[in-house]
PDB file of C-alpha atoms in Angstrom:
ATOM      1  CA  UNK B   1     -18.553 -16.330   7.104  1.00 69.00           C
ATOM      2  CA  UNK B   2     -16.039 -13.868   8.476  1.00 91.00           C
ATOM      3  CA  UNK B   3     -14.996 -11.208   6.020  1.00 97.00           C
ATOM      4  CA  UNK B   4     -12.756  -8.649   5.225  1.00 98.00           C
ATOM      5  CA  UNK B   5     -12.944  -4.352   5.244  1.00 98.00           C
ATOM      6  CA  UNK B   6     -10.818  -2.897   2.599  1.00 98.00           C
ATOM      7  CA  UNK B   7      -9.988   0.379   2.009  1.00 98.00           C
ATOM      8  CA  UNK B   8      -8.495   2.263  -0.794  1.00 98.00           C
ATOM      9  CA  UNK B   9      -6.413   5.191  -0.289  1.00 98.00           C
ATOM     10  CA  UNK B  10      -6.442   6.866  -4.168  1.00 98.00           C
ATOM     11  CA  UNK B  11      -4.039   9.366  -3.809  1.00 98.00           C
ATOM     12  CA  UNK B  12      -1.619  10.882  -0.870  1.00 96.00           C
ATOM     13  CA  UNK B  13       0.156  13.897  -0.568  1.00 95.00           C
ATOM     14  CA  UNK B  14       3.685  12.553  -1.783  1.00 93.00           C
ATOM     15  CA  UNK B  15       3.685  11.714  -5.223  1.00 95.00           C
ATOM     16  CA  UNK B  16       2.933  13.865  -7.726  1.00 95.00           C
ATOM     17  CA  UNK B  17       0.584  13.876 -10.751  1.00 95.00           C
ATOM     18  CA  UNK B  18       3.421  14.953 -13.035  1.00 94.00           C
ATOM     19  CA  UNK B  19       5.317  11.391 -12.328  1.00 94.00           C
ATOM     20  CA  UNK B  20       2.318   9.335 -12.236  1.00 95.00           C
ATOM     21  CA  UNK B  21      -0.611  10.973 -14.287  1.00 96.00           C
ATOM     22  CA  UNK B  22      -3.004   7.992 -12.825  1.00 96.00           C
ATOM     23  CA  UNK B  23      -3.235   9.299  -9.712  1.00 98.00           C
ATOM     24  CA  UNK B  24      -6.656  10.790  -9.302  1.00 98.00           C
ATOM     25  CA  UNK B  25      -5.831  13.783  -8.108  1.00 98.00           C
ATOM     26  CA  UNK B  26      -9.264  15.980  -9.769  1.00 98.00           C
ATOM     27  CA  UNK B  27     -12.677  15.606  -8.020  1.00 98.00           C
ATOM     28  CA  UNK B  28     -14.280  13.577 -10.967  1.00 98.00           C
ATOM     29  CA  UNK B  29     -10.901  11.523 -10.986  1.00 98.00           C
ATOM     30  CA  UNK B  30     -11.736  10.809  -7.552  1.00 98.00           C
ATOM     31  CA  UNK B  31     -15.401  10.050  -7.956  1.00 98.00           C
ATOM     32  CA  UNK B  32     -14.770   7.694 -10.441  1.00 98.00           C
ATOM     33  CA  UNK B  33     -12.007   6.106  -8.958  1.00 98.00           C
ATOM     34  CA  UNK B  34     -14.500   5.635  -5.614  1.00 98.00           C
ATOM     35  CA  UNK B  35     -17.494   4.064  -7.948  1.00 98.00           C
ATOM     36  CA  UNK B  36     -14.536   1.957  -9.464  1.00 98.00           C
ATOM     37  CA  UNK B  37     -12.995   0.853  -6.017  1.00 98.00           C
ATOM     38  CA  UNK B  38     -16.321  -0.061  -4.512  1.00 98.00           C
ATOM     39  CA  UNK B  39     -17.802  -2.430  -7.200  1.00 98.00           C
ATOM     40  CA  UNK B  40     -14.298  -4.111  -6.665  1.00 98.00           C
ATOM     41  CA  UNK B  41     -14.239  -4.644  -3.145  1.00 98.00           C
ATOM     42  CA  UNK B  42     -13.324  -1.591  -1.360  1.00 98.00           C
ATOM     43  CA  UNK B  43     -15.582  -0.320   1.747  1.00 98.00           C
ATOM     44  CA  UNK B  44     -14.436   2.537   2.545  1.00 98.00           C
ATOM     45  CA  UNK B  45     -11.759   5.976   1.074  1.00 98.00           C
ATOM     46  CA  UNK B  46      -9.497   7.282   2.451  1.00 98.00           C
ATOM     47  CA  UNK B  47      -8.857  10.674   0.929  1.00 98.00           C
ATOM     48  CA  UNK B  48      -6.429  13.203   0.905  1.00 97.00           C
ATOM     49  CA  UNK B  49      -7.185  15.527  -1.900  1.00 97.00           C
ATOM     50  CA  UNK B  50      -5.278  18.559  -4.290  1.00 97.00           C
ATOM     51  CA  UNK B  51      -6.213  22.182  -5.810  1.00 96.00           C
ATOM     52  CA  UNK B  52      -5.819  22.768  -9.131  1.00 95.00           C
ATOM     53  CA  UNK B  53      -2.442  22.670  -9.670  1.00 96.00           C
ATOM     54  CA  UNK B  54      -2.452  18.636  -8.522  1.00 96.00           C
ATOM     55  CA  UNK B  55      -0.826  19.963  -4.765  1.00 96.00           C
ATOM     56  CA  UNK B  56      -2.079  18.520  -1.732  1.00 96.00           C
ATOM     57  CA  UNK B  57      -4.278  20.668   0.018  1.00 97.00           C
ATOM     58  CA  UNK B  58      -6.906  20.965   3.069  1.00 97.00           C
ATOM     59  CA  UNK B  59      -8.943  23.447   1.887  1.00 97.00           C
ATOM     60  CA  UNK B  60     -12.361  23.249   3.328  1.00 97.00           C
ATOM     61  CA  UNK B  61     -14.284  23.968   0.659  1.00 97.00           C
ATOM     62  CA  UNK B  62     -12.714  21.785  -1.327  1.00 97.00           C
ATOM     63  CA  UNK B  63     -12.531  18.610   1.177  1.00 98.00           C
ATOM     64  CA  UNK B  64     -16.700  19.431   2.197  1.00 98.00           C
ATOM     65  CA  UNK B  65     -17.385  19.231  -1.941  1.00 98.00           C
ATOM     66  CA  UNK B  66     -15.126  15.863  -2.171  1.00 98.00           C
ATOM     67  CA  UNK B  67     -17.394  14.432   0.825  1.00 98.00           C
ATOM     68  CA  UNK B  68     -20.493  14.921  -0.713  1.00 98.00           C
ATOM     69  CA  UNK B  69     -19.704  13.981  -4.404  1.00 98.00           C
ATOM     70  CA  UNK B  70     -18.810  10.878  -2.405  1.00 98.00           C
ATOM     71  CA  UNK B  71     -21.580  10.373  -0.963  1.00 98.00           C
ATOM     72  CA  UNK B  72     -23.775  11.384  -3.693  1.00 98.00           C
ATOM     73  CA  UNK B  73     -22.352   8.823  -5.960  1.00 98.00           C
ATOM     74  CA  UNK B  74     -20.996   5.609  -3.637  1.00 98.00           C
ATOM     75  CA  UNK B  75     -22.145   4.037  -0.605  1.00 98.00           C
ATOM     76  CA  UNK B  76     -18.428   4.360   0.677  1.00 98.00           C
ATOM     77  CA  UNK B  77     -17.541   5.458   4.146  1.00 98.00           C
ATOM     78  CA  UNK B  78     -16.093   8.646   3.795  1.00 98.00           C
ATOM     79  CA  UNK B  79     -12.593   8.889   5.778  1.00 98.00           C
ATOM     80  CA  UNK B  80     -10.525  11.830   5.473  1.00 98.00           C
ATOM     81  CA  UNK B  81      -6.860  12.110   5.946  1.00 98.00           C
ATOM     82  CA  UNK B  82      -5.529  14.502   9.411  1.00 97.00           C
ATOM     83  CA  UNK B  83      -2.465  14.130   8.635  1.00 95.00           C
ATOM     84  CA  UNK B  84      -2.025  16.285   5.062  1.00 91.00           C
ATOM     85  CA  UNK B  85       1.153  16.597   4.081  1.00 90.00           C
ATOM     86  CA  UNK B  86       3.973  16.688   6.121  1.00 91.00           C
ATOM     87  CA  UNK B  87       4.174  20.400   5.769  1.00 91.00           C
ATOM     88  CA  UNK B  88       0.610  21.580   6.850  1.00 95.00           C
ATOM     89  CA  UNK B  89      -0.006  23.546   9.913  1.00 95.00           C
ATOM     90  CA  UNK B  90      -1.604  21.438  12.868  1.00 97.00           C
ATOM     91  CA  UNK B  91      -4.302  23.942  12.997  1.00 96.00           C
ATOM     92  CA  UNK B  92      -5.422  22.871   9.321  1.00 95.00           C
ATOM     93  CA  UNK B  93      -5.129  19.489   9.705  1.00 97.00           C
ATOM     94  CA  UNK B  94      -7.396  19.910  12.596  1.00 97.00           C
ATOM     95  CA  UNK B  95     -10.228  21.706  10.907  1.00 96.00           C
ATOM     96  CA  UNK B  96     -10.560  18.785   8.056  1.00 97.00           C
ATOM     97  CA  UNK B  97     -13.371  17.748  10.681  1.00 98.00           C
ATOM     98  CA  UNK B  98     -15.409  20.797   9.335  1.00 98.00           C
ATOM     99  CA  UNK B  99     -16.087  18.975   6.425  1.00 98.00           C
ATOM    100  CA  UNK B 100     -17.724  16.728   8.473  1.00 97.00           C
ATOM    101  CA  UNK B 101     -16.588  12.984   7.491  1.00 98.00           C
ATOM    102  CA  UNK B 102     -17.822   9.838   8.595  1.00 98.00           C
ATOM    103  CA  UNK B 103     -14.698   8.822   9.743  1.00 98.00           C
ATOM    104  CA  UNK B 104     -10.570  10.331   9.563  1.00 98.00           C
ATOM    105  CA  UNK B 105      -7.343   9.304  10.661  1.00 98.00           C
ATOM    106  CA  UNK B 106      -5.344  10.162  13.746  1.00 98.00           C
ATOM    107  CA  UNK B 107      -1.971   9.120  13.578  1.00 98.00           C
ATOM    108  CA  UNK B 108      -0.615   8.115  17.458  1.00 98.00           C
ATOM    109  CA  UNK B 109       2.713  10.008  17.593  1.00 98.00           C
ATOM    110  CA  UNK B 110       5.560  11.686  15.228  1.00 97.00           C
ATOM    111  CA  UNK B 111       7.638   9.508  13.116  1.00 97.00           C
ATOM    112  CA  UNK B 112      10.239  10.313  10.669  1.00 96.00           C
ATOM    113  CA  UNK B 113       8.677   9.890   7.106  1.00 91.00           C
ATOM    114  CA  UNK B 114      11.738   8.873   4.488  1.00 89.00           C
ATOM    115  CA  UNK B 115      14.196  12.737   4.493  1.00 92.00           C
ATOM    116  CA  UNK B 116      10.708  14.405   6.306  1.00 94.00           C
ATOM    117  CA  UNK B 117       9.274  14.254   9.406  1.00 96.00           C
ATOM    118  CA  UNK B 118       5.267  13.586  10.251  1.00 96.00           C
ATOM    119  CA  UNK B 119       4.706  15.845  13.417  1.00 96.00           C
ATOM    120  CA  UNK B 120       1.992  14.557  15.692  1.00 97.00           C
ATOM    121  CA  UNK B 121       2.959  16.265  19.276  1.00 98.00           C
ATOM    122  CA  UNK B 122       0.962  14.508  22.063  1.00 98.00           C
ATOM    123  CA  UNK B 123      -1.165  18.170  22.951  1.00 98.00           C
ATOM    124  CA  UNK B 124      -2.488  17.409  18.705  1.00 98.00           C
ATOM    125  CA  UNK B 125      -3.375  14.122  19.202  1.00 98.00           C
ATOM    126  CA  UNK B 126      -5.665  14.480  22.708  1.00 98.00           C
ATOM    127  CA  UNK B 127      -7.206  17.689  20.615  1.00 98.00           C
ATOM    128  CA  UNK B 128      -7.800  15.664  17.623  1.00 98.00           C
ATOM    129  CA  UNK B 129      -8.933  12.861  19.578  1.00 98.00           C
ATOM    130  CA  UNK B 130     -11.536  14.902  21.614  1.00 98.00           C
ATOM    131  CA  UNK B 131     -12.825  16.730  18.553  1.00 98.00           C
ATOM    132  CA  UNK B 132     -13.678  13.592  16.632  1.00 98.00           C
ATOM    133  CA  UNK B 133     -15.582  12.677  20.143  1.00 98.00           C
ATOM    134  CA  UNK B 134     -17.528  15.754  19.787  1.00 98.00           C
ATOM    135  CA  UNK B 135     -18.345  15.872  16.541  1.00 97.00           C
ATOM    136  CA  UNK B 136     -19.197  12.014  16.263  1.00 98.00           C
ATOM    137  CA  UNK B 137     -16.334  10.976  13.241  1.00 98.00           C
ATOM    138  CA  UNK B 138     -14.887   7.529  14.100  1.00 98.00           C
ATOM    139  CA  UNK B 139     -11.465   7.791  13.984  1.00 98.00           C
ATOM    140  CA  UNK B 140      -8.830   5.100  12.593  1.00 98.00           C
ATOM    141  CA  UNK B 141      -5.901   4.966  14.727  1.00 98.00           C
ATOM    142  CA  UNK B 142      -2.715   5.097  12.486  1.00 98.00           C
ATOM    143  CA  UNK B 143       0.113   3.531  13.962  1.00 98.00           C
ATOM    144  CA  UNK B 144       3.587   3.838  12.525  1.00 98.00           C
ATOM    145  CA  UNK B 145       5.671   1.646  15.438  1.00 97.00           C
ATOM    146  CA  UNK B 146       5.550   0.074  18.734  1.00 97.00           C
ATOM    147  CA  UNK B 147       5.938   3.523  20.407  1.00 97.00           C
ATOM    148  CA  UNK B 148       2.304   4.619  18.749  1.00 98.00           C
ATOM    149  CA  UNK B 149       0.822   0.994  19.902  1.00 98.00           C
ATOM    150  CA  UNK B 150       1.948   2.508  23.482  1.00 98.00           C
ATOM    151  CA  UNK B 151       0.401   5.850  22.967  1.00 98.00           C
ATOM    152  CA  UNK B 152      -3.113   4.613  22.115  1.00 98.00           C
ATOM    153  CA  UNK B 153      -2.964   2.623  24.723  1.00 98.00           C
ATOM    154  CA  UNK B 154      -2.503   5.813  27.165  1.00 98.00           C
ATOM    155  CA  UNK B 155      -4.643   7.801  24.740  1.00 98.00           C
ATOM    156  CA  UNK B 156      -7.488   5.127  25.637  1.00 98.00           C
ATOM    157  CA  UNK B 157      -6.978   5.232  29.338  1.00 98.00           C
ATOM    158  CA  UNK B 158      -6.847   9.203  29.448  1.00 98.00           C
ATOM    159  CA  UNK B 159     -10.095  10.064  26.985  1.00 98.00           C
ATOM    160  CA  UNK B 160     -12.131   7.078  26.931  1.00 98.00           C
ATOM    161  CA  UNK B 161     -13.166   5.189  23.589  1.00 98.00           C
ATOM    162  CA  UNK B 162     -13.945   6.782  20.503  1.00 98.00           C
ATOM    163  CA  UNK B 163     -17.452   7.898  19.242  1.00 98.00           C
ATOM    164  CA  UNK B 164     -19.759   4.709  18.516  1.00 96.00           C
ATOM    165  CA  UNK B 165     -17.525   2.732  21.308  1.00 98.00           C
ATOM    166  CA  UNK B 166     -15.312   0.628  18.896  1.00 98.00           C
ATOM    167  CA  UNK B 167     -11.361   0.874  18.069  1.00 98.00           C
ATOM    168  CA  UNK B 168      -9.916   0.427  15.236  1.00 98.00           C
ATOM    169  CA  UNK B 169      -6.060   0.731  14.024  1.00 98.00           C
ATOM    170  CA  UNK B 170      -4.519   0.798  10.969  1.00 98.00           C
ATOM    171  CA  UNK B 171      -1.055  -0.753  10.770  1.00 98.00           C
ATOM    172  CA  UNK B 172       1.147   1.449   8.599  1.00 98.00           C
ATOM    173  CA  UNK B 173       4.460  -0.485   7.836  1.00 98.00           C
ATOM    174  CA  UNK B 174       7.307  -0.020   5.643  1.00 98.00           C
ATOM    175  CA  UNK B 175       7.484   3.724   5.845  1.00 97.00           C
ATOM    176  CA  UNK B 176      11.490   4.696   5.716  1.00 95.00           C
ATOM    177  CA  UNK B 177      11.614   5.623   9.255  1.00 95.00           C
ATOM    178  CA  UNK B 178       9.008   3.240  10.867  1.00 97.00           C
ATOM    179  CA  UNK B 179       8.394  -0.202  11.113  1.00 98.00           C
ATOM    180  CA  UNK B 180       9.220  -2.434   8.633  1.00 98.00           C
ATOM    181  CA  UNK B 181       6.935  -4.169   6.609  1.00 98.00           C
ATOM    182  CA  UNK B 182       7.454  -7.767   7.296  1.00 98.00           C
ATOM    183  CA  UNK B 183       4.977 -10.706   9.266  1.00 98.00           C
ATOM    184  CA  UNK B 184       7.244 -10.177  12.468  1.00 98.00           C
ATOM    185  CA  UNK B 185       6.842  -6.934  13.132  1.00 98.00           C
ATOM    186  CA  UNK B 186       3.076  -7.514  12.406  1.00 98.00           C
ATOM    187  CA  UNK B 187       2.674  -9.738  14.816  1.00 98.00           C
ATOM    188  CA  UNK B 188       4.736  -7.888  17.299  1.00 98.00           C
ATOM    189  CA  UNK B 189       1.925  -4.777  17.030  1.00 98.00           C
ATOM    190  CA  UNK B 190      -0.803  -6.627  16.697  1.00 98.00           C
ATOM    191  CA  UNK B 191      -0.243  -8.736  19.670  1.00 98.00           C
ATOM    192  CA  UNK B 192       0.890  -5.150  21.695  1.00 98.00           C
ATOM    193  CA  UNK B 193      -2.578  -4.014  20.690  1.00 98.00           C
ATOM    194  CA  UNK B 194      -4.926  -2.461  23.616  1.00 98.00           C
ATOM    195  CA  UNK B 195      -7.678  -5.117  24.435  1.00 98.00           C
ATOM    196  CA  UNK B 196     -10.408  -2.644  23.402  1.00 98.00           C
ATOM    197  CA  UNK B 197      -9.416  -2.741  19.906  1.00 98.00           C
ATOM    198  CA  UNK B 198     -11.929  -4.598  17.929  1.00 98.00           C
ATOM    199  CA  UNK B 199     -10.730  -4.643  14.575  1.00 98.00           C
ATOM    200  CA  UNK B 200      -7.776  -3.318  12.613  1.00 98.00           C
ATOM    201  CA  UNK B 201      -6.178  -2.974   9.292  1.00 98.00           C
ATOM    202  CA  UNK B 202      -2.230  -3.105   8.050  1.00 98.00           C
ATOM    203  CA  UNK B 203      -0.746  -1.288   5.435  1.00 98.00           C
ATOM    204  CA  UNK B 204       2.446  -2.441   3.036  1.00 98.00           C
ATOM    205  CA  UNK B 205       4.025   0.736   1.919  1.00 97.00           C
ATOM    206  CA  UNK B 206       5.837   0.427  -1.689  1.00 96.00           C
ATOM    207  CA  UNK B 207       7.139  -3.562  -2.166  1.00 95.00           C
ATOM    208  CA  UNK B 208       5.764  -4.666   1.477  1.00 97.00           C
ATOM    209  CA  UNK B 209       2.364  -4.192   0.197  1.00 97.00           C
ATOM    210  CA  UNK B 210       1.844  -8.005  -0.892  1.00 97.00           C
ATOM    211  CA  UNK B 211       3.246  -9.375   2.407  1.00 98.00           C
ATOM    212  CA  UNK B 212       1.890  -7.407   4.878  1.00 98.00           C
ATOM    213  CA  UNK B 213      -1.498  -8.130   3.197  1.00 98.00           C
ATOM    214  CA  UNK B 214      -0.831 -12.044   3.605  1.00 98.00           C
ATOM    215  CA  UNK B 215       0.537 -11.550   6.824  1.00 98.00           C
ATOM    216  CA  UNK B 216      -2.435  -9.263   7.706  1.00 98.00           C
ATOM    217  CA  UNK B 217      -5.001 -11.903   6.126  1.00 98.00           C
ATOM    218  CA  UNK B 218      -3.367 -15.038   8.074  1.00 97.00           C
ATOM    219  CA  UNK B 219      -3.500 -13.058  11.562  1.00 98.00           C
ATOM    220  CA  UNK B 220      -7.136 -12.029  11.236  1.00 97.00           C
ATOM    221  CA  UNK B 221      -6.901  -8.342  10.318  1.00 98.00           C
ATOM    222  CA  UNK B 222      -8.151  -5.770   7.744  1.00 98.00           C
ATOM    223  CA  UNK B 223      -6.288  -4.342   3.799  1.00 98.00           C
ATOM    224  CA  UNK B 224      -5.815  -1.038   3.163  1.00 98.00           C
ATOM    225  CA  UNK B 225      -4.500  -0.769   0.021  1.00 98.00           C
ATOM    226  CA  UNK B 226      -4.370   2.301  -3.204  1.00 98.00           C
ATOM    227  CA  UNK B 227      -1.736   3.912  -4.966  1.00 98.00           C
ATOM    228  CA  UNK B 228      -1.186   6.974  -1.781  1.00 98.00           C
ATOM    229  CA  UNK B 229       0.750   3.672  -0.776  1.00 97.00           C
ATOM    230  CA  UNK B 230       2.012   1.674  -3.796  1.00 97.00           C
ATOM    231  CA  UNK B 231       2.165   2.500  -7.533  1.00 97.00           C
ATOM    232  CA  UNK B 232       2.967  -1.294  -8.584  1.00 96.00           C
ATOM    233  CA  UNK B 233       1.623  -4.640  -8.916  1.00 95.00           C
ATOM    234  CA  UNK B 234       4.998  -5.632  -9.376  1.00 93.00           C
ATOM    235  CA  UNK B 235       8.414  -5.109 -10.441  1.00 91.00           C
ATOM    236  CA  UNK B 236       8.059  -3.060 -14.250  1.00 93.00           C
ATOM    237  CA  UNK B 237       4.087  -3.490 -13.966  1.00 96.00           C
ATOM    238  CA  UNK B 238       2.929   0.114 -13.010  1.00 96.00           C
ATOM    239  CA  UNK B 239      -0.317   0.471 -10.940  1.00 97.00           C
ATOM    240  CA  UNK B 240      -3.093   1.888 -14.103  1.00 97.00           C
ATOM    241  CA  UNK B 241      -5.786   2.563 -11.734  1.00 98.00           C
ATOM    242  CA  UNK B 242      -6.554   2.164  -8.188  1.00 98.00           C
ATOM    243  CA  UNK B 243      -9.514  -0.578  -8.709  1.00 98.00           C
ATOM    244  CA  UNK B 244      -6.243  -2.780  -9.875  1.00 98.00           C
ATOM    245  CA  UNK B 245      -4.929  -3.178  -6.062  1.00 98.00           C
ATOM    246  CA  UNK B 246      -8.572  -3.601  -4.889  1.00 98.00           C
ATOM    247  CA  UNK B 247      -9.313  -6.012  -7.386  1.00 98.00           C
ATOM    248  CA  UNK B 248      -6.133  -8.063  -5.922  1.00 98.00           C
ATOM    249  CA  UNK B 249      -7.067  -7.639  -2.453  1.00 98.00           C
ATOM    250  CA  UNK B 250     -10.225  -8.910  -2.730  1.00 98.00           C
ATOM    251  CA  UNK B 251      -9.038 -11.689  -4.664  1.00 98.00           C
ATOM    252  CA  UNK B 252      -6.649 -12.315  -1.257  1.00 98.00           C
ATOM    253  CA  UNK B 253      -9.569 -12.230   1.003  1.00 98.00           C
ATOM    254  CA  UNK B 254     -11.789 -14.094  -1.031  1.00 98.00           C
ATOM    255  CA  UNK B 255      -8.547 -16.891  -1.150  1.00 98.00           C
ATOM    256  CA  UNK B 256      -8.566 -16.397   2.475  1.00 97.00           C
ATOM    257  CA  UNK B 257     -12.112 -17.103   2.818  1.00 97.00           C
ATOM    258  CA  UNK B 258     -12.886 -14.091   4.324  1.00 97.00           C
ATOM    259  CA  UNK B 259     -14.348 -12.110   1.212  1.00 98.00           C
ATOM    260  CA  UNK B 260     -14.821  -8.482   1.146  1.00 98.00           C
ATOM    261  CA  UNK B 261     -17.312  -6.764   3.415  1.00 98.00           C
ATOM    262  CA  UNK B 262     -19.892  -4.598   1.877  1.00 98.00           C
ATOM    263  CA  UNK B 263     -19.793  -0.838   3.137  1.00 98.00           C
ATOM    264  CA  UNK B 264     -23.205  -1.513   5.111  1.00 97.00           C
ATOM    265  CA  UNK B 265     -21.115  -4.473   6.931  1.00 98.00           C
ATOM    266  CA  UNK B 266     -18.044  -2.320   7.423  1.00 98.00           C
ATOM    267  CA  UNK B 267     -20.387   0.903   8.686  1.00 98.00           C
ATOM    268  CA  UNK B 268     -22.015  -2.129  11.296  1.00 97.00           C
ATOM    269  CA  UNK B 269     -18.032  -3.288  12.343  1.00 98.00           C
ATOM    270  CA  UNK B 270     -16.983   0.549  13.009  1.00 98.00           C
ATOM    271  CA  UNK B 271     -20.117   1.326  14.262  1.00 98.00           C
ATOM    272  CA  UNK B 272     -20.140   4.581  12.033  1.00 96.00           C
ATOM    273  CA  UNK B 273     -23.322   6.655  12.665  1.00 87.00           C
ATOM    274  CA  UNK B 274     -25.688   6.220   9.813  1.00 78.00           C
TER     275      UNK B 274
END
């Protein structure tokens, strides 16, 4: 039977812990929120992670100590955010692959990110791309519009494919300068999507989060779900802990018939080195 990766993203770098004290924003808060996510469904974290004031941050130390608790505790594939927050240095974002995850994100081009913009300058990208080659760290293509479907496409035809040989994309939609989180536009970049892809996952920022996850189950793709994107199950019904929008997506898959794949199975489909 076919089945379904799901990731959780706990946290972010937007919202902060002083508006939403659920957020796991301490290392144990994020250990137990991965042990949590993982007997619910979820495969694989991705992290972005704070100091000790609750601010984002891409301190090494403190990203190579969040890797290993990981590890240590959950048999989770370990993704790390490259993107940060919309105010780190390039530079920084490109040394999160010192702490030596088994897989990060790579986002395909800038896009404007609600009043903000999320810089990704081609020269980043190809430098990003080429380190995770070298240091074997699968990336997960994030793609914000049609124009980033476009750019992995010459990213691919430039540099090759990714360590371990497979592709895989992450549909963000519904960011406030991107594409918008509805089935057409879901369609529209999955069917733009390279031919070496071989799997992918969508993402329903804020209130998009329930129909880009049926639109994603019904054309064949991935969930990435987690309160970095959403902090409600529904209008007036907050999000309490991360394991809630796990539990729901795996309830979707499993409705689907395509339940959730275990993080052996999803390590297998992104051919993540052991």
């Amino acid at each position: 039977m076919a089945s379904t990766l799901i990731t959780v993203a706990p946290t972010g770098a937007e919202t902060a812990k002083a508006d939403c004290p659920a957020l796991p924003t301490t290392l144990d808060e994020l250990v137990e929120t991965a042990k949590r996510c993982e007997a619910a469904g979820a495969a694989m974290i991705h992290l972005h992670i704070r100091d000790g004031e609750h601010q984002p941050t891409l301190d090494l130390g403190r990203l190579t100590e969040t890797v290993a608790a990981v590890r240590e505790n959950t048999a989770l594939i370990v993704q790390l955010s490259t993107g940060g927050a919309v105010t780190d240095p390039l530079a920084d974002r490109l040394r999160v692959l010192d702490a030596a995850p088994d897989s990060c994100s790579l986002t395909m081009g800038t896009v404007n990110f609600g009043d903000d913009v999320f810089m990704n300058p081609w020269p980043f990208v190809t430098e990003l791309f080429q380190l995770t080659q070298e240091r074997e760290v699968v990336p997960e293509f994030e793609l914000f519009d049609l124009g980033h479907v476009a750019a992995l496409h010459r990213l691919l035809g430039k540099y090759g494919l990714p360590y371990g040989g497979r592709v895989h994309c992450d549909l963000v939609m519904g960011v406030p300068g991107g594409m918008p989180g509805t089935a057409d536009a879901l369609v529209a970049a999955v069917n733009a999507l390279p031919d070496a892809v071989t799997s992918w996952s969508a993402t329903g920022i804020g209130r998009t989060s329930l129909t880009v996850a049926l639109a994603a189950l019904a054309k064949g793709g991935n969930l990435r779900v987690g309160m970095e994107d959403t902090l409600t199950l529904a209008k007036g019904h907050p999000v309490t802990h991360n394991a809630e929008l796990v539990e729901r997506a795996a309830a979707l898959a499993t409705l689907a018939q395509r339940p959730p794949m275990s993080p052996d199975e999803a390590r297998d489909l992104l051919n993540v080195k052991k």
